[in-house]
Amino acid sequence: MSNRIKTKQFQDLDSQHHLHPFTTHQSLRTEGPRVIVKGEGAYLYDSEGARILDGMAGLWTTNIGYGNKELAQAAYDQILELPFYNTFFKTTHPPVVALARKLAELAPANLNQVFFGSSGSESNDTAIRLIRHYWALKGEPKRRIIISRKNAYHGSTIASGSMGGMSHVHHHSYPVYEGFRHVMDPCWYDESFDGETPEAFGLRAARAIEDEILRFGPENVAAFAGEPVQGAGGVKIAPDSYWPEVQRIVDKYGILLLADEVITGFGRLGSWFASEYYGIRPNLITFAKAATSGYIPLSGVLVDDKIVDALMAENDDFNHGYTFSGHPVACAVALKNLEIMERERLVPRVKDETGPALARLLSRFKDHPIVGEVRSVGMMGAIELVADKKTRRRFADPGRVGLICRDHFFRGGFIMRAVFDTMVCAPPLIWTEAQFDEAGTAIQKALDQTLADVKGEVTA
Ligand code: PMP
């Protein structure tokens, strides 16, 4: 059977039975999905036999690349030994103990206990419950408000979606839970005033949190939650002045700090956690994705000793948990994944080699006629597509040109994601010079093709 016929069969079955996440189903059915059949190292292969360089690490996830046999072996061995047992009823098992210990070792010094789940959304739901429960245990039950930011993505369950700041997610998860407030995001390119320096802007963006705390009264505020770098919002990298000011503010009002490291955890910024990179001291870190390089679902919350002390002081149930909290196979795969990352020195390589290489790669395109800005930190980056470089004027109909560009990337055998008209990338941490070169050629070509498509709209 030809590749074309096989692809068509997959597409037909898909459209008959499969509802996709974050998708316009009508247009997906007209176009048919691309069928990915295999992954190897830095590359994916589709059902037509095309080789695709994956600039998104799956979805900010496959840090060690595809097709790793050691991870397959770790899963196989654990499935034979103990494929599943729960951790509810005063029970534990070796892989969950070993992984919790390892994570405590890698995490900031005050975070020594882990509550496991299977997705970033679940781990943020857990964090929300822990935060509110903590304040209740401390005798301050009125502290319920969690402040986060516009354009934040914290997941798609109703609680994590409410904590996130994306209005299109809120529209679909009505009613948004009470007690979540969203302040401006720290993206200088989009939000700064004319002539405002990144430093001054960073302080202003952080002080929006303080204003919100004062508006509601610190006695009602439980926590501030933020992604160290807003990923799904468009790789929004805060200026250097931002996070120290956020830390000052949360310390001043005694509120908890939740760092959502679902994307930034496990090396993306060149340190195990981005909290370390930005010098912040979160009371909770949520993680998922790259903990297992995405080979199997696993997530969790790393929890501050002071929150654990409050839990320990109470001789009662914490009524929360998931069947798959601490799943033995997922834990075994995570342990092997972290071992490989350490052995291959993938985290220091982001700091010294791959991160700087990504910055050099993107900076080659900053003068392109439709590029307003390029930015990156570690192994995540963005290219802003604009109609007018000088005024930062966007194209009409936000997202239209981003999709045109994304499709050119796809056809050219390269994956970058479009967040409206911001092209974002987060390659696996295993890229070498060959992949950076290949990406450079693909980006040049796709930007030129996009320019040709929208030339009439561009101010030279
Ligand atoms: N937090 C962040 C920062 C994320 O980027 C994501 C997913 N992209 C989530 C939470 C939710 O994770 P999941 O899709 O595994 O529920």
Short mmCIF file of C-alpha atoms in Angstrom, two decimals, residues 180-357:
data_model
loop_
_atom_site.label_atom_id
_atom_site.label_comp_id
_atom_site.label_asym_id
_atom_site.label_seq_id
_atom_site.Cartn_x
_atom_site.Cartn_y
_atom_site.Cartn_z
CA PHE A 180 -7.55 34.01 40.68
CA ARG A 181 -6.32 37.44 39.60
CA HIS A 182 -4.24 38.14 36.52
CA VAL A 183 -1.78 40.99 36.21
CA MET A 184 0.25 42.15 33.20
CA ASP A 185 2.84 39.81 31.79
CA PRO A 186 6.47 40.89 31.71
CA CYS A 187 6.94 40.92 27.91
CA TRP A 188 8.86 44.09 27.14
CA TYR A 189 8.38 43.79 23.37
CA ASP A 190 4.58 43.84 23.61
CA GLU A 191 3.86 45.76 26.77
CA SER A 192 6.50 48.47 27.22
CA PHE A 193 5.84 52.17 26.69
CA ASP A 194 7.71 54.02 23.98
CA GLY A 195 11.29 54.49 25.15
CA GLU A 196 10.85 52.47 28.38
CA THR A 197 14.02 50.50 29.12
CA PRO A 198 13.69 46.77 29.74
CA GLU A 199 14.89 47.35 33.29
CA ALA A 200 12.28 50.01 34.09
CA PHE A 201 9.62 47.89 32.40
CA GLY A 202 10.61 44.80 34.44
CA LEU A 203 10.16 46.74 37.68
CA ARG A 204 6.81 48.13 36.52
CA ALA A 205 5.57 44.65 35.56
CA ALA A 206 6.62 43.22 38.95
CA ARG A 207 4.97 46.09 40.81
CA ALA A 208 1.68 45.25 39.13
CA ILE A 209 1.74 42.24 41.48
CA GLU A 210 2.25 44.50 44.48
CA ASP A 211 -0.61 46.75 43.36
CA GLU A 212 -2.89 43.73 43.14
CA ILE A 213 -1.83 42.51 46.61
CA LEU A 214 -2.64 45.93 48.05
CA ARG A 215 -5.93 46.15 46.16
CA PHE A 216 -7.22 42.97 47.83
CA GLY A 217 -5.30 43.26 51.07
CA PRO A 218 -2.28 41.05 51.78
CA GLU A 219 -4.34 39.19 54.40
CA ASN A 220 -6.44 37.77 51.52
CA VAL A 221 -3.61 36.82 49.19
CA ALA A 222 -2.22 33.28 49.31
CA ALA A 223 0.38 33.15 46.54
CA PHE A 224 1.86 34.47 43.35
CA ALA A 225 2.23 31.90 40.57
CA GLY A 226 4.37 32.30 37.48
CA GLU A 227 6.28 30.45 34.82
CA PRO A 228 9.91 31.64 35.02
CA VAL A 229 9.61 32.08 31.24
CA GLN A 230 6.09 32.17 29.84
CA GLY A 231 6.27 29.39 27.29
CA ALA A 232 2.93 28.77 25.61
CA GLY A 233 2.23 32.51 25.90
CA GLY A 234 5.02 33.08 23.37
CA VAL A 235 8.37 32.56 25.12
CA LYS A 236 7.99 35.80 27.04
CA ILE A 237 11.29 36.38 28.80
CA ALA A 238 11.16 38.87 31.66
CA PRO A 239 13.88 41.54 31.85
CA ASP A 240 16.58 40.92 34.48
CA SER A 241 14.99 43.38 36.91
CA TYR A 242 11.71 41.44 37.11
CA TRP A 243 12.24 38.30 39.19
CA PRO A 244 14.36 39.90 41.98
CA GLU A 245 11.57 42.44 42.40
CA VAL A 246 8.92 39.70 42.45
CA GLN A 247 10.89 37.91 45.17
CA ARG A 248 11.15 41.15 47.17
CA ILE A 249 7.37 41.62 46.90
CA VAL A 250 6.35 38.08 47.90
CA ASP A 251 8.79 38.25 50.83
CA LYS A 252 7.47 41.64 51.95
CA TYR A 253 3.86 40.45 52.11
CA GLY A 254 4.67 36.93 53.27
CA ILE A 255 2.83 35.23 50.38
CA LEU A 256 3.88 31.95 48.82
CA LEU A 257 5.69 31.76 45.49
CA LEU A 258 4.74 29.02 43.04
CA ALA A 259 7.15 28.57 40.13
CA ASP A 260 5.49 26.63 37.32
CA GLU A 261 8.50 24.87 35.83
CA VAL A 262 6.53 22.47 33.65
CA ILE A 263 8.52 23.81 30.69
CA THR A 264 11.63 25.23 32.32
CA GLY A 265 12.34 22.31 34.68
CA PHE A 266 15.06 19.80 33.83
CA GLY A 267 17.63 21.91 32.13
CA ARG A 268 15.93 24.10 29.57
CA LEU A 269 17.64 27.25 30.87
CA GLY A 270 20.97 25.60 31.70
CA SER A 271 20.20 24.83 35.35
CA TRP A 272 18.07 21.97 36.65
CA PHE A 273 15.35 24.46 37.53
CA ALA A 274 14.94 27.98 36.18
CA SER A 275 14.33 29.19 39.72
CA GLU A 276 18.04 28.70 40.23
CA TYR A 277 18.79 30.59 37.00
CA TYR A 278 16.72 33.60 38.14
CA GLY A 279 17.81 33.37 41.78
CA ILE A 280 14.26 33.04 43.12
CA ARG A 281 13.22 30.97 46.13
CA PRO A 282 9.85 29.38 45.34
CA ASN A 283 7.84 27.56 47.99
CA LEU A 284 6.46 25.22 45.35
CA ILE A 285 7.79 24.12 41.97
CA THR A 286 5.48 22.28 39.61
CA PHE A 287 7.09 20.10 36.95
CA ALA A 288 6.06 17.57 34.27
CA LYS A 289 7.08 17.07 30.61
CA ALA A 290 10.89 16.66 30.55
CA ALA A 291 11.03 14.76 33.86
CA THR A 292 10.73 11.66 31.68
CA SER A 293 11.64 13.42 28.42
CA GLY A 294 7.98 12.73 27.65
CA TYR A 295 8.46 8.98 27.20
CA ILE A 296 5.73 8.40 29.74
CA PRO A 297 3.52 10.83 31.69
CA LEU A 298 4.80 11.99 35.07
CA SER A 299 4.46 15.27 36.93
CA GLY A 300 4.74 16.59 40.43
CA VAL A 301 5.03 19.41 42.90
CA LEU A 302 8.18 20.01 44.90
CA VAL A 303 7.10 21.37 48.24
CA ASP A 304 8.75 23.69 50.75
CA ASP A 305 9.68 22.25 54.14
CA LYS A 306 7.52 24.87 55.84
CA ILE A 307 4.41 23.67 53.99
CA VAL A 308 5.26 20.07 54.83
CA ASP A 309 5.75 21.05 58.50
CA ALA A 310 2.24 22.52 58.52
CA LEU A 311 0.86 19.28 57.01
CA MET A 312 2.74 17.18 59.57
CA ALA A 313 1.42 19.25 62.46
CA GLU A 314 -2.11 18.15 61.59
CA ASN A 315 -3.15 14.58 62.25
CA ASP A 316 -5.73 14.48 59.46
CA ASP A 317 -6.02 13.45 55.80
CA PHE A 318 -4.91 15.67 52.94
CA ASN A 319 -7.81 14.63 50.73
CA HIS A 320 -6.16 14.75 47.37
CA GLY A 321 -4.34 12.37 45.04
CA TYR A 322 -4.38 10.54 41.75
CA THR A 323 -4.43 6.82 40.96
CA PHE A 324 -1.20 7.32 39.06
CA SER A 325 0.57 9.48 41.69
CA GLY A 326 4.07 7.98 41.74
CA HIS A 327 3.40 5.40 39.02
CA PRO A 328 6.30 2.92 39.27
CA VAL A 329 7.01 2.69 35.53
CA ALA A 330 6.94 6.47 35.13
CA CYS A 331 9.26 6.87 38.12
CA ALA A 332 11.72 4.29 36.75
CA VAL A 333 11.78 6.07 33.39
CA ALA A 334 12.27 9.47 35.06
CA LEU A 335 15.20 8.12 37.08
CA LYS A 336 16.88 6.76 33.97
CA ASN A 337 16.17 9.99 32.08
CA LEU A 338 17.82 12.09 34.80
CA GLU A 339 20.76 9.69 34.90
CA ILE A 340 21.24 10.10 31.15
CA MET A 341 20.94 13.88 31.37
CA GLU A 342 23.63 13.93 34.04
CA ARG A 343 25.90 11.51 32.19
CA GLU A 344 25.62 13.44 28.91
CA ARG A 345 26.05 16.75 30.76
CA LEU A 346 22.98 18.11 28.95
CA VAL A 347 22.28 20.80 31.54
CA PRO A 348 25.72 22.46 31.64
CA ARG A 349 25.81 22.13 27.86
CA VAL A 350 22.72 24.35 27.62
CA LYS A 351 24.57 26.97 29.63
CA ASP A 352 27.87 26.77 27.77
CA GLU A 353 27.12 25.42 24.30
CA THR A 354 23.58 24.81 23.06
CA GLY A 355 21.96 27.86 24.68
CA PRO A 356 24.54 30.29 23.20
CA ALA A 357 24.25 28.44 19.85
#
